[in-house]
mmCIF file of C-alpha atoms in Angstrom:
data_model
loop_
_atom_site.group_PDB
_atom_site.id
_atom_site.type_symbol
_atom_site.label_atom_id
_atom_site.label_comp_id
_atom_site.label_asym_id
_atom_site.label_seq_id
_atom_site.Cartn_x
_atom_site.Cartn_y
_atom_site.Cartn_z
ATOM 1 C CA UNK P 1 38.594 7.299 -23.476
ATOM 2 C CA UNK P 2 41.753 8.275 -24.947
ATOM 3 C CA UNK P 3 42.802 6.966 -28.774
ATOM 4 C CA UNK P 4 45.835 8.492 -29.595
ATOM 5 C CA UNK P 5 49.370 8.261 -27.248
ATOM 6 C CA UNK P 6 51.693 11.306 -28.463
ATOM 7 C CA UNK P 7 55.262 10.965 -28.044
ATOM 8 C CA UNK P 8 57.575 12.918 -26.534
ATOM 9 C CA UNK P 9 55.313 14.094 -24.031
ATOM 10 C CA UNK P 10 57.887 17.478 -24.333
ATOM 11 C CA UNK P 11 60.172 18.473 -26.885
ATOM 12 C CA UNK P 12 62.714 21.138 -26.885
ATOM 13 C CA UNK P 13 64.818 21.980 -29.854
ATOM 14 C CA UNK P 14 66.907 25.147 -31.239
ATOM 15 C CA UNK P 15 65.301 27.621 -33.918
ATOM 16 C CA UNK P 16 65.940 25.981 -37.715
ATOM 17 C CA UNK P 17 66.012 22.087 -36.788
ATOM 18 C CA UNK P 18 63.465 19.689 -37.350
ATOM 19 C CA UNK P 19 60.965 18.567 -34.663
ATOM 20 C CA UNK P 20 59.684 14.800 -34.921
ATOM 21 C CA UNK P 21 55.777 14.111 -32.837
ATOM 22 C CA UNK P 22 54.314 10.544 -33.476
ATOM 23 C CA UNK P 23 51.256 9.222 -32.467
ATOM 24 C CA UNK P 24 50.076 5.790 -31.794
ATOM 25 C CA UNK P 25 46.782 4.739 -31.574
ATOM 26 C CA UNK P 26 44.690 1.582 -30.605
ATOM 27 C CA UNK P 27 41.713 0.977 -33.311
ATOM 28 C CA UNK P 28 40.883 0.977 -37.058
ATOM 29 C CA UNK P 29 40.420 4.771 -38.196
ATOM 30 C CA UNK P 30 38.709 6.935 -41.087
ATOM 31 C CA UNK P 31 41.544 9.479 -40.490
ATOM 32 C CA UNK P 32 44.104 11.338 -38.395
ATOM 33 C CA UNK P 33 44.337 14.434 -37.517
ATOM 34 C CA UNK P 34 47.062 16.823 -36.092
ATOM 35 C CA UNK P 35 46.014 20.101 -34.242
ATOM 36 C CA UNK P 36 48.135 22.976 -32.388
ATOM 37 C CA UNK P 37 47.433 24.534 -29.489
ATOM 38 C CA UNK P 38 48.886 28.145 -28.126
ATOM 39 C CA UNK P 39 49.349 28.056 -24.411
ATOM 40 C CA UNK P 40 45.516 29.389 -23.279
ATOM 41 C CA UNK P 41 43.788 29.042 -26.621
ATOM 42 C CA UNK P 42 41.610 26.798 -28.747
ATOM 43 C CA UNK P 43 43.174 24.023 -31.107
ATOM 44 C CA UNK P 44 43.621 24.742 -34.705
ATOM 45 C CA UNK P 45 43.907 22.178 -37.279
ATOM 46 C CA UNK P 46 46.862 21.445 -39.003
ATOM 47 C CA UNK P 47 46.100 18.814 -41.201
ATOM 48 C CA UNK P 48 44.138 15.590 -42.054
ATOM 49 C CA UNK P 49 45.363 12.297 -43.199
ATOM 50 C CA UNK P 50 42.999 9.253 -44.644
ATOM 51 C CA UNK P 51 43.548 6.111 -43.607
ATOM 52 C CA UNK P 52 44.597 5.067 -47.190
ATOM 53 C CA UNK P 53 47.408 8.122 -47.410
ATOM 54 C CA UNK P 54 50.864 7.028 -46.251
ATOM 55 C CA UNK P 55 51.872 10.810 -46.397
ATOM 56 C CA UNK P 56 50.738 14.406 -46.517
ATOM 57 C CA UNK P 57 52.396 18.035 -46.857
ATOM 58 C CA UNK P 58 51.060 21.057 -45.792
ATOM 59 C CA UNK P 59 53.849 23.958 -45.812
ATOM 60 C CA UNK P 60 56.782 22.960 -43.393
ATOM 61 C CA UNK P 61 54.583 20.000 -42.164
ATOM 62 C CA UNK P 62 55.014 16.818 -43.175
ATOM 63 C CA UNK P 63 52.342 13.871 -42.169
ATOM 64 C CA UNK P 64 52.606 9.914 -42.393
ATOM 65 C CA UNK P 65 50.240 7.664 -41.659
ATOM 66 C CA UNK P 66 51.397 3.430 -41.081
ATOM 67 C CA UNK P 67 48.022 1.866 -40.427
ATOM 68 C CA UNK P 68 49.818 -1.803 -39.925
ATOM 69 C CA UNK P 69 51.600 0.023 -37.000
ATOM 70 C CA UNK P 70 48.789 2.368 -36.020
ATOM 71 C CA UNK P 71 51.250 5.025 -35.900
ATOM 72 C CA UNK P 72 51.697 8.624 -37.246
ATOM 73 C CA UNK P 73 54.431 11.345 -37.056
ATOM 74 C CA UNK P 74 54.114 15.207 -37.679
ATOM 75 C CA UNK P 75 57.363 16.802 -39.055
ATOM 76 C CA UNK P 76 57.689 20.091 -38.573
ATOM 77 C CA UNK P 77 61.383 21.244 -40.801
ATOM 78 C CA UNK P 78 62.856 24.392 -39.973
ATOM 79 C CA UNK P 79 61.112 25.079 -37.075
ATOM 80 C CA UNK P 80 60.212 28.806 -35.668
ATOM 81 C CA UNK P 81 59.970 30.144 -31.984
ATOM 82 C CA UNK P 82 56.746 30.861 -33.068
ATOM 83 C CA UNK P 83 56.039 26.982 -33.556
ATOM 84 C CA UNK P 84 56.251 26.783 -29.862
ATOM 85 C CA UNK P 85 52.712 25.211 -28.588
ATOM 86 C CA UNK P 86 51.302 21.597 -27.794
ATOM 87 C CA UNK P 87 50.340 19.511 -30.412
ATOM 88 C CA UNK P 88 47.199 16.640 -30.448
ATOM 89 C CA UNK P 89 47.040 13.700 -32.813
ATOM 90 C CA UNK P 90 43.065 12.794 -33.135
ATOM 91 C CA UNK P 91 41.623 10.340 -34.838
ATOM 92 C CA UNK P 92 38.335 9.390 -36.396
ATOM 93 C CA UNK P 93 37.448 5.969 -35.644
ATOM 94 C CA UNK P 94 36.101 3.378 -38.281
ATOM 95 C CA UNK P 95 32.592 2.385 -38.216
ATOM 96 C CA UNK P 96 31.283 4.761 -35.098
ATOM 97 C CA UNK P 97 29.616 7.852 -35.296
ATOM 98 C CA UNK P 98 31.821 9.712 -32.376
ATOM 99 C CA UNK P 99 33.748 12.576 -32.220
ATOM 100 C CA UNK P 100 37.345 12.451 -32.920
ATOM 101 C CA UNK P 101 39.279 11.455 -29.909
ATOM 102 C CA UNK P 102 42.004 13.052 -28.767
ATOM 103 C CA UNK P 103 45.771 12.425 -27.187
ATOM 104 C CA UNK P 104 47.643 14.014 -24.492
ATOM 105 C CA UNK P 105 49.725 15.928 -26.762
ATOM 106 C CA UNK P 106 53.351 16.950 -27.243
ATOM 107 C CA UNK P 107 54.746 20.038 -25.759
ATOM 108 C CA UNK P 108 57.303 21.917 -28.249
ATOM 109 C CA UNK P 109 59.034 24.646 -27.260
ATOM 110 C CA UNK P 110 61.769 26.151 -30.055
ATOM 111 C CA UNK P 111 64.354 28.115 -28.616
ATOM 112 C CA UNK P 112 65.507 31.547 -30.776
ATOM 113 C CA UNK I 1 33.803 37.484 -39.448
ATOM 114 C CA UNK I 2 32.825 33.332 -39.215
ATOM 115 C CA UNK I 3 33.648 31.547 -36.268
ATOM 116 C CA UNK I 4 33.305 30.084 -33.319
ATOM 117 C CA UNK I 5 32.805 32.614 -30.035
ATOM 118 C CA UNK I 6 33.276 31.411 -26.287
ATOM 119 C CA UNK I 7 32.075 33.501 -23.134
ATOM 120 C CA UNK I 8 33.287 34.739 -20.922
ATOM 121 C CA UNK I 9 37.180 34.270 -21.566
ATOM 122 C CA UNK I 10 38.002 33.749 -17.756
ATOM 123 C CA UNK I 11 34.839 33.050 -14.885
ATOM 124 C CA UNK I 12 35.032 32.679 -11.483
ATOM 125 C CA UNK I 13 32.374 31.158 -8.995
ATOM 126 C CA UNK I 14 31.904 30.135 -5.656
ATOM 127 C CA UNK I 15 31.592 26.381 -4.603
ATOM 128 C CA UNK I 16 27.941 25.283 -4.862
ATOM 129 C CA UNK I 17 26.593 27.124 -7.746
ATOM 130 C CA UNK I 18 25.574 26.849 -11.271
ATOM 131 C CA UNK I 19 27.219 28.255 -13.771
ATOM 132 C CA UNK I 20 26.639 28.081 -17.559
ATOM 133 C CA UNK I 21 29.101 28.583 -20.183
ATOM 134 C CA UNK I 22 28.476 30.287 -23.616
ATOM 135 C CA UNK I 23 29.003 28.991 -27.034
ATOM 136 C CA UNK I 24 27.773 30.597 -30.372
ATOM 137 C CA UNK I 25 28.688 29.523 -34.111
ATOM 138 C CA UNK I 26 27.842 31.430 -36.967
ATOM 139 C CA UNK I 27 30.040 28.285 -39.566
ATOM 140 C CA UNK I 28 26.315 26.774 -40.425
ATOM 141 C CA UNK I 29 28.009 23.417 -38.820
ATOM 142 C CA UNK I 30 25.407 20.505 -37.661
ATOM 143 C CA UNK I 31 27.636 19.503 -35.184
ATOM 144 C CA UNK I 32 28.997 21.047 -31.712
ATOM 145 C CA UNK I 33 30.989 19.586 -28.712
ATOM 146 C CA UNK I 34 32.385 20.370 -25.102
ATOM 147 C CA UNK I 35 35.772 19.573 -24.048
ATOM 148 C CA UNK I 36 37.440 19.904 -20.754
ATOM 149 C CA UNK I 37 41.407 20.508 -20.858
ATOM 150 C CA UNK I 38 43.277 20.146 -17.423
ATOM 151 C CA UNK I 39 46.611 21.318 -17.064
ATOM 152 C CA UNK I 40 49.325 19.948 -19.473
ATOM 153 C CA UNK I 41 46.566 17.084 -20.424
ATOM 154 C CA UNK I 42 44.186 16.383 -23.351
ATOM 155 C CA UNK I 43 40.866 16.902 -24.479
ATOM 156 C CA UNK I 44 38.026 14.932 -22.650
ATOM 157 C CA UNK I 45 34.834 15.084 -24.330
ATOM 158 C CA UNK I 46 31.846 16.128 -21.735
ATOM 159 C CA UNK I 47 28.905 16.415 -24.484
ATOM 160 C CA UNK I 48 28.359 16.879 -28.669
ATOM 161 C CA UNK I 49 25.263 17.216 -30.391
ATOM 162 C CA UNK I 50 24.986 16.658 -33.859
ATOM 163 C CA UNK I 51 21.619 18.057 -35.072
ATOM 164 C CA UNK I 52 19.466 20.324 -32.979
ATOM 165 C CA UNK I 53 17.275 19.206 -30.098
ATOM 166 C CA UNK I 54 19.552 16.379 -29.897
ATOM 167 C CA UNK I 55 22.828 15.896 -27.942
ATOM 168 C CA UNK I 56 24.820 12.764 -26.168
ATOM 169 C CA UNK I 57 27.069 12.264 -23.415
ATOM 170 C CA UNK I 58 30.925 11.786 -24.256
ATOM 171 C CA UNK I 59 33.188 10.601 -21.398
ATOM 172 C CA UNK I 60 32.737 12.789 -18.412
ATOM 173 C CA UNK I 61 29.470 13.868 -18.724
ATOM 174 C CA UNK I 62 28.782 13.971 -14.878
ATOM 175 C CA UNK I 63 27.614 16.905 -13.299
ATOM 176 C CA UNK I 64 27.141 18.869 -16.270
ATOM 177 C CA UNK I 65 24.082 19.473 -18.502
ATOM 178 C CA UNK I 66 23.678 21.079 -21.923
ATOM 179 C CA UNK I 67 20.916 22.466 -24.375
ATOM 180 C CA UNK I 68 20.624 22.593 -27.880
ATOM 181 C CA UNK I 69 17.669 24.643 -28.669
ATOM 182 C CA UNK I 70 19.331 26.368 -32.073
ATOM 183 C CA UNK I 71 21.818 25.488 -34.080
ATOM 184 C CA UNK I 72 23.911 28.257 -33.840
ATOM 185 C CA UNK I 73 23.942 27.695 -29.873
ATOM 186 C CA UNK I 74 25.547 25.172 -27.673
ATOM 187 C CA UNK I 75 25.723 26.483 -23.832
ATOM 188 C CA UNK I 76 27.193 24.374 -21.249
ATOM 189 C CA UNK I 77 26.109 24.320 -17.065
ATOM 190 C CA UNK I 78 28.556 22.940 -14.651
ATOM 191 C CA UNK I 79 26.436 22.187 -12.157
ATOM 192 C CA UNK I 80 27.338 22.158 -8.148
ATOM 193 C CA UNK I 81 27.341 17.892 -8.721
ATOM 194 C CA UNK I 82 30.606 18.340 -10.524
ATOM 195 C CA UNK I 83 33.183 17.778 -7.842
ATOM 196 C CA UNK I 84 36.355 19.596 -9.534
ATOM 197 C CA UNK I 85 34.989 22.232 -11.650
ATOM 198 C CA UNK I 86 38.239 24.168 -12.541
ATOM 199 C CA UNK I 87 39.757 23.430 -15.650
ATOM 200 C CA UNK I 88 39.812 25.098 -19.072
ATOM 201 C CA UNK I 89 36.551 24.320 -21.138
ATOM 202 C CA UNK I 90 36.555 24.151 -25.055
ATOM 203 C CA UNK I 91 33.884 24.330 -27.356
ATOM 204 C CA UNK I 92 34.395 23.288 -30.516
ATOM 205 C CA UNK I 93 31.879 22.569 -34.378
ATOM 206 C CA UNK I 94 32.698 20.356 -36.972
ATOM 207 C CA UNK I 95 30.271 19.619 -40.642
ATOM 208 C CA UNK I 96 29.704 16.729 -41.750
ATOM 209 C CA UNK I 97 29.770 13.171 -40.271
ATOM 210 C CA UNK I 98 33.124 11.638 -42.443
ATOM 211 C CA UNK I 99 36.860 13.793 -42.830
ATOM 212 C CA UNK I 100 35.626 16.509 -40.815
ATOM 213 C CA UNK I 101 38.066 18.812 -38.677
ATOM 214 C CA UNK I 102 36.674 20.350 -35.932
ATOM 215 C CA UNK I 103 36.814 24.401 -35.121
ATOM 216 C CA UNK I 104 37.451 25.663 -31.691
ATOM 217 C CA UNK I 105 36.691 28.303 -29.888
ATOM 218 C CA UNK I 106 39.526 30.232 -27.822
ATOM 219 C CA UNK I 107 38.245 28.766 -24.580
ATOM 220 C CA UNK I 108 36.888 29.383 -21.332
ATOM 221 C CA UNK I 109 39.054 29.392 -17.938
ATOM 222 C CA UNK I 110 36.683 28.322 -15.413
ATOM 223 C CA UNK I 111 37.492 28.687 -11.289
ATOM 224 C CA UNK I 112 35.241 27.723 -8.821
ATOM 225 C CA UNK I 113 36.884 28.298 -4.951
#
């Protein structure tokens, strides 16, 4: 079953401006997590936010977390063509031992 | 060189047969899971073990079967029960049971005709 909704399902922006992803999700969580995805690879993990963190940096990423919402958005500022991939919010649900579940992801594609 | 090694990249097969997919860690993680990734959708989560000799079904565990006889190991059969085999398959080991991310292999590109 799927947790986490990612929205837009596609997202196409020039080179240098800001690209917004949020994630909603349905049940209390330990954490969320944001992964990439190259076209025909594995996922690789961007970053990790606890469910009592409101926001996290990493680099040119930028994380928040609103529990009362069940939301999150990845900001990615200044964005590269090389930031072009899909991106999955998954999340570690409170008081089961499962494995992270994971959205549907957003498709960016930044055009040089 | 740690990591986590999928085989073969791309692996095609006729309609009716077995076929098992490789998976090898060499991170010392407990843990080890099989996704399947259609086109342009998410993860699905087939099976994960968490300690050897041990292993449960996720959400679309039909028609496959797995084994975890070592730690390092986690292979994957798609067995001729599976009505639409093709579909990228991802194998992926996380530590720990709490704040753990998970490491993936670069996937394998299963076709079955």
């Amino acid at each position: 079953s799927q947790q986490g909704e990612e929205d837009p399902q596609a997202l196409s922006i020039q080179e240098g401006e800001n690209a917004t992803m949020n994630c909603s999700y349905k049940t209390s969580i330990n954490n969320l997590q944001w992964y990439r995805q190259n076209s025909g690879r594995g996922l690789v993990h961007l970053i990790l936010i606890r469910s009592n963190e409101r926001e996290k940096h990493s680099g040119r990423l930028r994380v928040t977390l609103d529990t009362s919402k069940k939301s999150s958005s990845l900001l990615i500022t200044a964005s590269r063509a090389a930031d072009t991939a899909s991106y999955f919010c998954a999340t570690e649900r409170r008081g089961e031992a499962t494995p992270l579940v994971f959205g549907k992801g957003t498709r960016l594609s930044v055009i040089a | 060189d740690g990591g986590i090694t999928q085989s073969p990249k791309y692996l095609f097969r006729k309609e009716g047969q077995n076929v098992t997919l490789s998976c090898e860690q060499n991170l010392n993680h407990d843990a080890m899971y099989w996704y399947r990734q259609d086109p342009g959708q998410g993860l699905r989560l087939i099976y994960y073990s968490q300690i050897v000799n041990d292993f449960q079904k996720g959400d679309i565990a039909e028609g496959y079967s797995v084994s975890r006889e070592k730690k390092e190991s986690f292979p994957l059969t798609v067995t001729s029960a599976q009505k639409n085999p093709t579909a990228f398959y991802l194998c992926a080991s996380s530590n720990g049971d709490r704040d753990y991310e998970q490491y993936f292999g670069p996937g394998t590109r299963l076709t079955v005709t």
